mmCIF file of N, CA and C and ligand atoms in Angstrom:
data_model
loop_
_atom_site.group_PDB
_atom_site.id
_atom_site.type_symbol
_atom_site.label_atom_id
_atom_site.label_comp_id
_atom_site.label_asym_id
_atom_site.label_seq_id
_atom_site.Cartn_x
_atom_site.Cartn_y
_atom_site.Cartn_z
ATOM 1 N N GLN A 592 0.833 -1.198 -0.004
ATOM 2 C CA GLN A 592 -0.001 0.000 0.001
ATOM 3 C C GLN A 592 0.883 1.247 -0.001
ATOM 4 N N ARG A 593 0.571 2.165 -0.856
ATOM 5 C CA ARG A 593 1.341 3.407 -0.900
ATOM 6 C C ARG A 593 0.413 4.570 -1.028
ATOM 7 N N LEU A 594 0.555 5.529 -0.133
ATOM 8 C CA LEU A 594 -0.278 6.727 -0.230
ATOM 9 C C LEU A 594 0.469 7.734 -1.070
ATOM 10 N N CYS A 595 -0.271 8.581 -1.719
ATOM 11 C CA CYS A 595 0.371 9.518 -2.648
ATOM 12 C C CYS A 595 0.898 10.735 -1.947
ATOM 13 N N LYS A 596 1.900 11.302 -2.559
ATOM 14 C CA LYS A 596 2.477 12.549 -2.124
ATOM 15 C C LYS A 596 1.364 13.595 -2.116
ATOM 16 N N GLY A 597 1.341 14.436 -1.113
ATOM 17 C CA GLY A 597 0.285 15.427 -1.068
ATOM 18 C C GLY A 597 -0.744 15.053 -0.010
ATOM 19 N N ASP A 598 -0.907 13.772 0.239
ATOM 20 C CA ASP A 598 -1.807 13.330 1.316
ATOM 21 C C ASP A 598 -1.145 13.729 2.632
ATOM 22 N N THR A 599 -1.948 14.149 3.600
ATOM 23 C CA THR A 599 -1.359 14.472 4.890
ATOM 24 C C THR A 599 -1.262 13.203 5.708
ATOM 25 N N MET A 600 -0.040 12.829 6.026
ATOM 26 C CA MET A 600 0.115 11.588 6.804
ATOM 27 C C MET A 600 0.242 11.940 8.266
ATOM 28 N N THR A 601 -0.842 11.866 8.966
ATOM 29 C CA THR A 601 -0.812 12.103 10.424
ATOM 30 C C THR A 601 -0.322 10.827 11.099
ATOM 31 N N ASP A 602 0.086 10.949 12.344
ATOM 32 C CA ASP A 602 0.486 9.762 13.121
ATOM 33 C C ASP A 602 -0.644 8.770 13.158
ATOM 34 N N ASP A 603 -1.841 9.306 13.307
ATOM 35 C CA ASP A 603 -3.015 8.469 13.386
ATOM 36 C C ASP A 603 -3.219 7.609 12.133
ATOM 37 N N ARG A 604 -3.043 8.233 11.000
ATOM 38 C CA ARG A 604 -3.208 7.511 9.736
ATOM 39 C C ARG A 604 -2.112 6.471 9.561
ATOM 40 N N LEU A 605 -0.903 6.831 10.007
ATOM 41 C CA LEU A 605 0.225 5.875 9.883
ATOM 42 C C LEU A 605 -0.031 4.651 10.753
ATOM 43 N N CYS A 606 -0.577 4.894 11.953
ATOM 44 C CA CYS A 606 -0.912 3.782 12.846
ATOM 45 C C CYS A 606 -2.007 2.930 12.237
ATOM 46 N N ARG A 607 -2.958 3.567 11.604
ATOM 47 C CA ARG A 607 -4.035 2.805 10.957
ATOM 48 C C ARG A 607 -3.508 1.960 9.800
ATOM 49 N N ALA A 608 -2.532 2.507 9.080
ATOM 50 C CA ALA A 608 -1.921 1.749 7.992
ATOM 51 C C ALA A 608 -1.190 0.529 8.525
ATOM 52 N N ALA A 609 -0.565 0.667 9.706
ATOM 53 C CA ALA A 609 0.137 -0.468 10.334
ATOM 54 C C ALA A 609 -0.865 -1.539 10.743
ATOM 55 N N LEU A 610 -1.982 -1.108 11.336
ATOM 56 C CA LEU A 610 -3.022 -2.050 11.733
ATOM 57 C C LEU A 610 -3.585 -2.798 10.535
ATOM 58 N N GLU A 611 -3.776 -2.092 9.458
ATOM 59 C CA GLU A 611 -4.311 -2.688 8.237
ATOM 60 C C GLU A 611 -3.321 -3.709 7.670
ATOM 61 N N ALA A 612 -2.015 -3.345 7.699
ATOM 62 C CA ALA A 612 -0.978 -4.263 7.164
ATOM 63 C C ALA A 612 -0.904 -5.535 7.972
ATOM 64 N N ALA A 613 -1.192 -5.440 9.275
ATOM 65 C CA ALA A 613 -1.128 -6.632 10.143
ATOM 66 C C ALA A 613 -2.137 -7.679 9.707
ATOM 67 N N GLU A 614 -3.188 -7.247 9.018
ATOM 68 C CA GLU A 614 -4.208 -8.177 8.523
ATOM 69 C C GLU A 614 -3.615 -9.166 7.532
ATOM 70 N N ASN A 615 -2.508 -8.800 6.894
ATOM 71 C CA ASN A 615 -1.904 -9.675 5.884
ATOM 72 C C ASN A 615 -0.833 -10.588 6.461
ATOM 73 N N ALA A 616 -0.626 -10.519 7.767
ATOM 74 C CA ALA A 616 0.421 -11.331 8.388
ATOM 75 C C ALA A 616 0.273 -12.811 7.995
ATOM 76 N N TYR A 617 1.405 -13.407 7.644
ATOM 77 C CA TYR A 617 1.423 -14.865 7.379
ATOM 78 C C TYR A 617 2.083 -15.486 8.607
ATOM 79 N N ASN A 618 1.272 -16.005 9.514
ATOM 80 C CA ASN A 618 1.777 -16.408 10.827
ATOM 81 C C ASN A 618 1.230 -17.736 11.329
ATOM 82 N N PRO A 619 1.270 -18.807 10.509
ATOM 83 C CA PRO A 619 0.660 -20.076 10.933
ATOM 84 C C PRO A 619 1.355 -20.718 12.133
ATOM 85 N N TYR A 620 2.556 -20.247 12.485
ATOM 86 C CA TYR A 620 3.297 -20.862 13.597
ATOM 87 C C TYR A 620 3.121 -20.115 14.894
ATOM 88 N N SER A 621 3.283 -18.797 14.867
ATOM 89 C CA SER A 621 3.166 -18.023 16.134
ATOM 90 C C SER A 621 1.758 -17.497 16.355
ATOM 91 N N HIS A 622 0.979 -17.381 15.291
ATOM 92 C CA HIS A 622 -0.337 -16.728 15.361
ATOM 93 C C HIS A 622 -0.228 -15.325 15.926
ATOM 94 N N PHE A 623 0.928 -14.730 15.761
ATOM 95 C CA PHE A 623 1.152 -13.345 16.192
ATOM 96 C C PHE A 623 1.189 -12.475 14.943
ATOM 97 N N SER A 624 0.322 -11.462 14.894
ATOM 98 C CA SER A 624 0.239 -10.613 13.705
ATOM 99 C C SER A 624 0.933 -9.279 13.954
ATOM 100 N N VAL A 625 1.790 -8.892 13.029
ATOM 101 C CA VAL A 625 2.467 -7.606 13.132
ATOM 102 C C VAL A 625 2.295 -6.850 11.813
ATOM 103 N N GLY A 626 2.069 -5.564 11.931
ATOM 104 C CA GLY A 626 1.995 -4.696 10.760
ATOM 105 C C GLY A 626 2.874 -3.492 10.997
ATOM 106 N N ALA A 627 3.501 -3.011 9.922
ATOM 107 C CA ALA A 627 4.352 -1.822 10.022
ATOM 108 C C ALA A 627 4.017 -0.891 8.865
ATOM 109 N N ALA A 628 4.124 0.423 9.120
ATOM 110 C CA ALA A 628 3.916 1.411 8.065
ATOM 111 C C ALA A 628 5.045 2.438 8.205
ATOM 112 N N LEU A 629 5.787 2.554 7.115
ATOM 113 C CA LEU A 629 7.010 3.404 7.115
ATOM 114 C C LEU A 629 6.757 4.640 6.269
ATOM 115 N N LEU A 630 6.906 5.789 6.916
ATOM 116 C CA LEU A 630 6.700 7.064 6.199
ATOM 117 C C LEU A 630 8.025 7.572 5.673
ATOM 118 N N CYS A 631 8.055 7.861 4.380
ATOM 119 C CA CYS A 631 9.270 8.347 3.729
ATOM 120 C C CYS A 631 9.239 9.872 3.603
ATOM 121 N N GLY A 632 10.426 10.440 3.390
ATOM 122 C CA GLY A 632 10.559 11.894 3.279
ATOM 123 C C GLY A 632 9.703 12.511 2.182
ATOM 124 N N ASP A 633 9.423 11.738 1.138
ATOM 125 C CA ASP A 633 8.644 12.277 0.033
ATOM 126 C C ASP A 633 7.137 12.070 0.245
ATOM 127 N N GLY A 634 6.766 11.568 1.420
ATOM 128 C CA GLY A 634 5.356 11.399 1.745
ATOM 129 C C GLY A 634 4.815 10.025 1.413
ATOM 130 N N SER A 635 5.598 9.217 0.745
ATOM 131 C CA SER A 635 5.116 7.866 0.421
ATOM 132 C C SER A 635 5.160 6.991 1.683
ATOM 133 N N VAL A 636 4.326 5.960 1.686
ATOM 134 C CA VAL A 636 4.256 5.047 2.831
ATOM 135 C C VAL A 636 4.401 3.611 2.314
ATOM 136 N N TYR A 637 5.299 2.862 2.951
ATOM 137 C CA TYR A 637 5.456 1.458 2.608
ATOM 138 C C TYR A 637 5.052 0.645 3.822
ATOM 139 N N THR A 638 4.261 -0.375 3.564
ATOM 140 C CA THR A 638 3.790 -1.202 4.681
ATOM 141 C C THR A 638 4.461 -2.567 4.629
ATOM 142 N N GLY A 639 4.388 -3.290 5.759
ATOM 143 C CA GLY A 639 4.923 -4.661 5.794
ATOM 144 C C GLY A 639 4.180 -5.446 6.856
ATOM 145 N N CYS A 640 4.225 -6.781 6.706
ATOM 146 C CA CYS A 640 3.656 -7.652 7.727
ATOM 147 C C CYS A 640 4.680 -8.748 7.977
ATOM 148 N N ASN A 641 4.539 -9.449 9.084
ATOM 149 C CA ASN A 641 5.467 -10.567 9.326
ATOM 150 C C ASN A 641 5.114 -11.737 8.419
ATOM 151 N N ILE A 642 6.162 -12.409 7.938
ATOM 152 C CA ILE A 642 5.989 -13.537 7.011
ATOM 153 C C ILE A 642 6.815 -14.685 7.565
ATOM 154 N N GLU A 643 6.108 -15.715 8.068
ATOM 155 C CA GLU A 643 6.798 -16.829 8.725
ATOM 156 C C GLU A 643 7.123 -17.946 7.755
ATOM 157 N N ASN A 644 7.922 -18.889 8.268
ATOM 158 C CA ASN A 644 8.359 -20.011 7.427
ATOM 159 C C ASN A 644 8.452 -21.264 8.276
ATOM 160 N N ALA A 645 8.130 -22.426 7.664
ATOM 161 C CA ALA A 645 8.164 -23.698 8.351
ATOM 162 C C ALA A 645 9.525 -23.982 8.969
ATOM 163 N N SER A 646 10.547 -23.431 8.393
ATOM 164 C CA SER A 646 11.896 -23.610 8.886
ATOM 165 C C SER A 646 12.286 -22.556 9.929
ATOM 166 N N PHE A 647 11.325 -21.740 10.288
ATOM 167 C CA PHE A 647 11.435 -20.704 11.339
ATOM 168 C C PHE A 647 12.485 -19.605 11.049
ATOM 169 N N THR A 648 13.743 -20.005 10.792
ATOM 170 C CA THR A 648 14.807 -18.997 10.645
ATOM 171 C C THR A 648 14.528 -17.978 9.527
ATOM 172 N N PRO A 649 13.972 -18.387 8.408
ATOM 173 C CA PRO A 649 13.739 -17.402 7.337
ATOM 174 C C PRO A 649 12.612 -16.405 7.634
ATOM 175 N N THR A 650 11.911 -16.571 8.736
ATOM 176 C CA THR A 650 10.833 -15.647 9.082
ATOM 177 C C THR A 650 11.333 -14.205 9.071
ATOM 178 N N VAL A 651 10.535 -13.323 8.496
ATOM 179 C CA VAL A 651 10.918 -11.903 8.513
ATOM 180 C C VAL A 651 9.852 -11.094 9.235
ATOM 181 N N CYS A 652 10.329 -10.087 9.948
ATOM 182 C CA CYS A 652 9.440 -9.204 10.703
ATOM 183 C C CYS A 652 8.797 -8.176 9.780
ATOM 184 N N ALA A 653 7.666 -7.669 10.223
ATOM 185 C CA ALA A 653 6.930 -6.654 9.477
ATOM 186 C C ALA A 653 7.766 -5.414 9.199
ATOM 187 N N GLU A 654 8.561 -4.985 10.168
ATOM 188 C CA GLU A 654 9.363 -3.764 10.018
ATOM 189 C C GLU A 654 10.378 -3.905 8.898
ATOM 190 N N ARG A 655 11.050 -5.067 8.849
ATOM 191 C CA ARG A 655 12.046 -5.266 7.805
ATOM 192 C C ARG A 655 11.402 -5.384 6.435
ATOM 193 N N VAL A 656 10.244 -5.999 6.368
ATOM 194 C CA VAL A 656 9.559 -6.087 5.078
ATOM 195 C C VAL A 656 9.270 -4.660 4.572
ATOM 196 N N ALA A 657 8.804 -3.800 5.457
ATOM 197 C CA ALA A 657 8.479 -2.412 5.053
ATOM 198 C C ALA A 657 9.743 -1.681 4.602
ATOM 199 N N VAL A 658 10.823 -1.816 5.358
ATOM 200 C CA VAL A 658 12.090 -1.113 5.009
ATOM 201 C C VAL A 658 12.610 -1.650 3.675
ATOM 202 N N PHE A 659 12.617 -2.969 3.502
ATOM 203 C CA PHE A 659 13.183 -3.526 2.277
ATOM 204 C C PHE A 659 12.312 -3.216 1.050
ATOM 205 N N LYS A 660 11.007 -3.178 1.237
ATOM 206 C CA LYS A 660 10.151 -2.768 0.115
ATOM 207 C C LYS A 660 10.502 -1.337 -0.314
ATOM 208 N N ALA A 661 10.674 -0.465 0.680
ATOM 209 C CA ALA A 661 10.943 0.952 0.402
ATOM 210 C C ALA A 661 12.313 1.103 -0.264
ATOM 211 N N VAL A 662 13.332 0.490 0.309
ATOM 212 C CA VAL A 662 14.687 0.635 -0.244
ATOM 213 C C VAL A 662 14.747 0.062 -1.658
ATOM 214 N N SER A 663 14.058 -1.027 -1.867
ATOM 215 C CA SER A 663 14.088 -1.674 -3.198
ATOM 216 C C SER A 663 13.388 -0.816 -4.241
ATOM 217 N N GLU A 664 12.608 0.160 -3.795
ATOM 218 C CA GLU A 664 11.964 1.069 -4.734
ATOM 219 C C GLU A 664 12.609 2.440 -4.725
ATOM 220 N N GLY A 665 13.816 2.512 -4.185
ATOM 221 C CA GLY A 665 14.592 3.739 -4.278
ATOM 222 C C GLY A 665 14.476 4.717 -3.124
ATOM 223 N N ARG A 666 13.689 4.338 -2.071
ATOM 224 C CA ARG A 666 13.565 5.227 -0.919
ATOM 225 C C ARG A 666 14.646 4.915 0.121
ATOM 226 N N ARG A 667 15.201 5.992 0.673
ATOM 227 C CA ARG A 667 16.180 5.813 1.756
ATOM 228 C C ARG A 667 15.987 6.853 2.847
ATOM 229 N N ASP A 668 15.126 7.808 2.560
ATOM 230 C CA ASP A 668 14.913 8.906 3.504
ATOM 231 C C ASP A 668 13.637 8.591 4.276
ATOM 232 N N PHE A 669 13.808 8.201 5.538
ATOM 233 C CA PHE A 669 12.664 7.760 6.326
ATOM 234 C C PHE A 669 12.376 8.720 7.482
ATOM 235 N N VAL A 670 11.108 8.985 7.716
ATOM 236 C CA VAL A 670 10.700 9.936 8.750
ATOM 237 C C VAL A 670 10.273 9.235 10.030
ATOM 238 N N LYS A 671 9.397 8.266 9.899
ATOM 239 C CA LYS A 671 8.912 7.504 11.051
ATOM 240 C C LYS A 671 8.282 6.198 10.626
ATOM 241 N N ILE A 672 8.116 5.302 11.618
ATOM 242 C CA ILE A 672 7.460 4.004 11.351
ATOM 243 C C ILE A 672 6.444 3.764 12.453
ATOM 244 N N ALA A 673 5.309 3.192 12.073
ATOM 245 C CA ALA A 673 4.307 2.767 13.058
ATOM 246 C C ALA A 673 4.296 1.247 13.068
ATOM 247 N N VAL A 674 4.196 0.649 14.240
ATOM 248 C CA VAL A 674 4.205 -0.810 14.361
ATOM 249 C C VAL A 674 3.038 -1.256 15.252
ATOM 250 N N ALA A 675 2.297 -2.260 14.767
ATOM 251 C CA ALA A 675 1.168 -2.784 15.535
ATOM 252 C C ALA A 675 1.304 -4.289 15.625
ATOM 253 N N GLY A 676 1.094 -4.859 16.808
ATOM 254 C CA GLY A 676 1.212 -6.325 16.952
ATOM 255 C C GLY A 676 0.184 -6.886 17.913
ATOM 256 N N LYS A 677 -0.275 -8.097 17.614
ATOM 257 C CA LYS A 677 -1.207 -8.756 18.527
ATOM 258 C C LYS A 677 -1.193 -10.258 18.324
ATOM 259 N N GLY A 678 -1.472 -10.966 19.419
ATOM 260 C CA GLY A 678 -1.578 -12.426 19.366
ATOM 261 C C GLY A 678 -2.999 -12.830 18.990
ATOM 262 N N ARG A 679 -3.171 -14.119 18.724
ATOM 263 C CA ARG A 679 -4.485 -14.630 18.334
ATOM 264 C C ARG A 679 -5.537 -14.328 19.409
ATOM 265 N N GLY A 680 -6.634 -13.725 18.984
ATOM 266 C CA GLY A 680 -7.730 -13.424 19.931
ATOM 267 C C GLY A 680 -7.415 -12.311 20.896
ATOM 268 N N LYS A 681 -6.305 -11.636 20.697
ATOM 269 C CA LYS A 681 -5.921 -10.569 21.615
ATOM 270 C C LYS A 681 -6.119 -9.204 20.962
ATOM 271 N N THR A 682 -6.026 -8.158 21.764
ATOM 272 C CA THR A 682 -6.071 -6.808 21.207
ATOM 273 C C THR A 682 -4.634 -6.331 21.031
ATOM 274 N N TYR A 683 -4.490 -5.252 20.307
ATOM 275 C CA TYR A 683 -3.162 -4.722 20.045
ATOM 276 C C TYR A 683 -2.524 -4.173 21.305
ATOM 277 N N GLY A 684 -1.289 -4.602 21.572
ATOM 278 C CA GLY A 684 -0.505 -4.059 22.678
ATOM 279 C C GLY A 684 0.810 -3.610 22.058
ATOM 280 N N ILE A 685 1.654 -2.897 22.765
ATOM 281 C CA ILE A 685 2.853 -2.395 22.090
ATOM 282 C C ILE A 685 3.723 -3.553 21.617
ATOM 283 N N CYS A 686 4.261 -3.388 20.424
ATOM 284 C CA CYS A 686 5.133 -4.398 19.831
ATOM 285 C C CYS A 686 6.441 -3.712 19.438
ATOM 286 N N PRO A 687 7.371 -3.561 20.383
ATOM 287 C CA PRO A 687 8.625 -2.875 20.050
ATOM 288 C C PRO A 687 9.419 -3.707 19.068
ATOM 289 N N PRO A 688 10.020 -3.068 18.064
ATOM 290 C CA PRO A 688 10.794 -3.811 17.061
ATOM 291 C C PRO A 688 11.919 -4.647 17.709
ATOM 292 N N CYS A 689 12.149 -5.817 17.169
ATOM 293 C CA CYS A 689 13.208 -6.697 17.681
ATOM 294 C C CYS A 689 14.574 -6.049 17.412
ATOM 295 N N GLY A 690 15.600 -6.610 17.999
ATOM 296 C CA GLY A 690 16.943 -6.048 17.873
ATOM 297 C C GLY A 690 17.439 -6.001 16.431
ATOM 298 N N VAL A 691 17.123 -7.041 15.677
ATOM 299 C CA VAL A 691 17.571 -7.079 14.286
ATOM 300 C C VAL A 691 16.927 -5.941 13.488
ATOM 301 N N CYS A 692 15.627 -5.721 13.695
ATOM 302 C CA CYS A 692 14.934 -4.648 12.992
ATOM 303 C C CYS A 692 15.450 -3.278 13.421
ATOM 304 N N ARG A 693 15.769 -3.118 14.680
ATOM 305 C CA ARG A 693 16.365 -1.847 15.152
ATOM 306 C C ARG A 693 17.673 -1.583 14.413
ATOM 307 N N GLN A 694 18.464 -2.637 14.265
ATOM 308 C CA GLN A 694 19.746 -2.504 13.564
ATOM 309 C C GLN A 694 19.513 -2.138 12.093
ATOM 310 N N VAL A 695 18.554 -2.773 11.457
ATOM 311 C CA VAL A 695 18.243 -2.468 10.063
ATOM 312 C C VAL A 695 17.760 -1.022 9.933
ATOM 313 N N LEU A 696 16.920 -0.586 10.836
ATOM 314 C CA LEU A 696 16.460 0.816 10.800
ATOM 315 C C LEU A 696 17.636 1.752 10.972
ATOM 316 N N SER A 697 18.627 1.384 11.809
ATOM 317 C CA SER A 697 19.738 2.282 12.089
ATOM 318 C C SER A 697 20.668 2.443 10.875
ATOM 319 N N GLU A 698 20.522 1.552 9.908
ATOM 320 C CA GLU A 698 21.323 1.686 8.671
ATOM 321 C C GLU A 698 20.872 2.908 7.874
ATOM 322 N N PHE A 699 19.593 3.237 7.991
ATOM 323 C CA PHE A 699 19.021 4.307 7.161
ATOM 324 C C PHE A 699 18.513 5.504 7.968
ATOM 325 N N CYS A 700 18.315 5.331 9.253
ATOM 326 C CA CYS A 700 17.646 6.373 10.036
ATOM 327 C C CYS A 700 18.535 6.952 11.124
ATOM 328 N N LYS A 701 18.342 8.217 11.377
ATOM 329 C CA LYS A 701 19.089 8.902 12.440
ATOM 330 C C LYS A 701 18.449 8.607 13.800
ATOM 331 N N SER A 702 19.146 9.020 14.868
ATOM 332 C CA SER A 702 18.657 8.677 16.213
ATOM 333 C C SER A 702 17.296 9.318 16.526
ATOM 334 N N GLY A 703 16.954 10.406 15.824
ATOM 335 C CA GLY A 703 15.673 11.066 16.086
ATOM 336 C C GLY A 703 14.503 10.456 15.348
ATOM 337 N N PHE A 704 14.755 9.449 14.534
ATOM 338 C CA PHE A 704 13.699 8.741 13.789
ATOM 339 C C PHE A 704 12.649 8.233 14.777
ATOM 340 N N GLU A 705 11.382 8.521 14.478
ATOM 341 C CA GLU A 705 10.321 8.149 15.432
ATOM 342 C C GLU A 705 9.751 6.758 15.165
ATOM 343 N N ILE A 706 9.523 6.052 16.254
ATOM 344 C CA ILE A 706 8.914 4.720 16.211
ATOM 345 C C ILE A 706 7.613 4.784 17.013
ATOM 346 N N LEU A 707 6.500 4.667 16.293
ATOM 347 C CA LEU A 707 5.190 4.759 16.952
ATOM 348 C C LEU A 707 4.694 3.356 17.247
ATOM 349 N N LEU A 708 4.500 3.080 18.520
ATOM 350 C CA LEU A 708 4.058 1.738 18.937
ATOM 351 C C LEU A 708 2.555 1.806 19.222
ATOM 352 N N VAL A 709 1.796 1.094 18.399
ATOM 353 C CA VAL A 709 0.348 1.128 18.503
ATOM 354 C C VAL A 709 -0.108 0.363 19.749
ATOM 355 N N THR A 710 -0.992 0.980 20.486
ATOM 356 C CA THR A 710 -1.592 0.320 21.671
ATOM 357 C C THR A 710 -3.069 0.073 21.362
ATOM 358 N N ASP A 711 -3.777 -0.460 22.305
ATOM 359 C CA ASP A 711 -5.176 -0.770 22.061
ATOM 360 C C ASP A 711 -5.972 0.449 21.593
ATOM 361 N N GLY A 712 -5.770 1.572 22.267
ATOM 362 C CA GLY A 712 -6.563 2.727 21.866
ATOM 363 C C GLY A 712 -5.801 3.884 21.269
ATOM 364 N N GLY A 713 -4.499 3.743 21.106
ATOM 365 C CA GLY A 713 -3.696 4.864 20.594
ATOM 366 C C GLY A 713 -2.311 4.417 20.212
ATOM 367 N N TYR A 714 -1.319 5.194 20.615
ATOM 368 C CA TYR A 714 0.051 4.794 20.325
ATOM 369 C C TYR A 714 0.994 5.558 21.272
ATOM 370 N N GLU A 715 2.204 5.021 21.424
ATOM 371 C CA GLU A 715 3.223 5.745 22.157
ATOM 372 C C GLU A 715 4.426 5.957 21.243
ATOM 373 N N ALA A 716 5.013 7.123 21.380
ATOM 374 C CA ALA A 716 6.113 7.481 20.456
ATOM 375 C C ALA A 716 7.465 7.332 21.145
ATOM 376 N N HIS A 717 8.388 6.707 20.450
ATOM 377 C CA HIS A 717 9.771 6.557 20.917
ATOM 378 C C HIS A 717 10.691 6.988 19.784
ATOM 379 N N THR A 718 11.985 7.053 20.073
ATOM 380 C CA THR A 718 12.932 7.351 18.992
ATOM 381 C C THR A 718 13.864 6.148 18.844
ATOM 382 N N LEU A 719 14.490 6.089 17.685
ATOM 383 C CA LEU A 719 15.435 5.004 17.436
ATOM 384 C C LEU A 719 16.615 5.097 18.412
ATOM 385 N N GLY A 720 17.067 6.321 18.678
ATOM 386 C CA GLY A 720 18.176 6.514 19.608
ATOM 387 C C GLY A 720 17.884 5.983 20.996
ATOM 388 N N GLU A 721 16.622 6.075 21.360
ATOM 389 C CA GLU A 721 16.182 5.596 22.657
ATOM 390 C C GLU A 721 16.151 4.058 22.678
ATOM 391 N N LEU A 722 15.694 3.467 21.592
ATOM 392 C CA LEU A 722 15.560 2.008 21.528
ATOM 393 C C LEU A 722 16.851 1.293 21.135
ATOM 394 N N LEU A 723 17.766 2.029 20.503
ATOM 395 C CA LEU A 723 19.038 1.412 20.113
ATOM 396 C C LEU A 723 20.194 2.385 20.395
ATOM 397 N N PRO A 724 20.499 2.549 21.684
ATOM 398 C CA PRO A 724 21.571 3.481 22.031
ATOM 399 C C PRO A 724 22.931 2.894 21.637
ATOM 400 N N LEU A 725 23.899 3.723 21.435
ATOM 401 C CA LEU A 725 25.268 3.311 21.152
ATOM 402 C C LEU A 725 25.316 2.321 19.989
ATOM 403 N N SER A 726 24.621 2.641 18.902
ATOM 404 C CA SER A 726 24.495 1.680 17.820
ATOM 405 C C SER A 726 25.812 1.557 17.019
ATOM 406 N N PHE A 727 26.007 0.392 16.484
ATOM 407 C CA PHE A 727 27.212 0.095 15.714
ATOM 408 C C PHE A 727 27.187 0.852 14.372
ATOM 409 N N GLU A 728 28.315 1.450 14.057
ATOM 410 C CA GLU A 728 28.468 2.072 12.738
ATOM 411 C C GLU A 728 29.763 1.553 12.169
ATOM 412 N N PHE A 729 29.734 1.172 10.912
ATOM 413 C CA PHE A 729 30.908 0.623 10.274
ATOM 414 C C PHE A 729 31.848 1.740 9.889
ATOM 415 N N THR A 730 33.055 1.700 10.463
ATOM 416 C CA THR A 730 33.989 2.798 10.214
ATOM 417 C C THR A 730 35.219 2.321 9.444
ATOM 418 N N GLY A 731 35.250 1.013 9.123
ATOM 419 C CA GLY A 731 36.379 0.477 8.379
ATOM 420 C C GLY A 731 36.336 0.934 6.919
ATOM 421 N N GLU A 732 37.267 0.453 6.115
ATOM 422 C CA GLU A 732 37.277 0.866 4.689
ATOM 423 C C GLU A 732 36.514 -0.153 3.863
HETATM 424 N N1 THU B 602 7.675 -10.015 14.726
HETATM 425 C C1 THU B 602 7.609 -8.909 13.928
HETATM 426 O O1 THU B 602 7.103 -8.965 12.799
HETATM 427 N N2 THU B 602 8.082 -7.731 14.421
HETATM 428 C C2 THU B 602 8.569 -7.574 15.674
HETATM 429 O O2 THU B 602 8.963 -6.465 16.011
HETATM 430 C C3 THU B 602 8.683 -8.704 16.584
HETATM 431 C C4 THU B 602 8.283 -10.017 16.031
HETATM 432 C C5 THU B 602 7.090 -11.272 14.238
HETATM 433 C C6 THU B 602 8.048 -12.335 13.862
HETATM 434 C C7 THU B 602 7.207 -13.600 14.060
HETATM 435 O O3 THU B 602 6.467 -13.836 12.893
HETATM 436 C C8 THU B 602 6.236 -13.234 15.164
HETATM 437 O O4 THU B 602 6.257 -11.814 15.255
HETATM 438 C C9 THU B 602 6.572 -13.820 16.522
HETATM 439 O O5 THU B 602 7.863 -13.563 16.862
#
């Protein structure tokens, strides 16, 4: 799903896009649904859901799917991401991105990049710097 440039992307709408993306979760093993919506500097939005695998290891998180979709289409300038997660028969509670996804976000995003964690009735805002302090940066040649 991609919204067009010119649309006003409020935090609320971004959270709703994450909730909608969670509907596509492929999760026959965990029954845990995650959706992510990534807002780019040009106003476009890329969504992702978790996609599991019988071999478990190849499973990818919703956040990485959203980032990789965006990067593969030429986007690298990211403003914020909304993430929504819930278990089977449960309501949405905060789903903080896993360590691997935080690292992937840190490849493209500065410490002030906002991470909106959807809750049952709203969301809470954090920054990447807060969730991944002292992050690794490659300084070799
Ligand atoms: N998952 C995500 O998609 N994002 C997260 O931030 C944490 C975990 C997925 C992976 C797996 O399909 C399921 O949630 C349970 O770990």
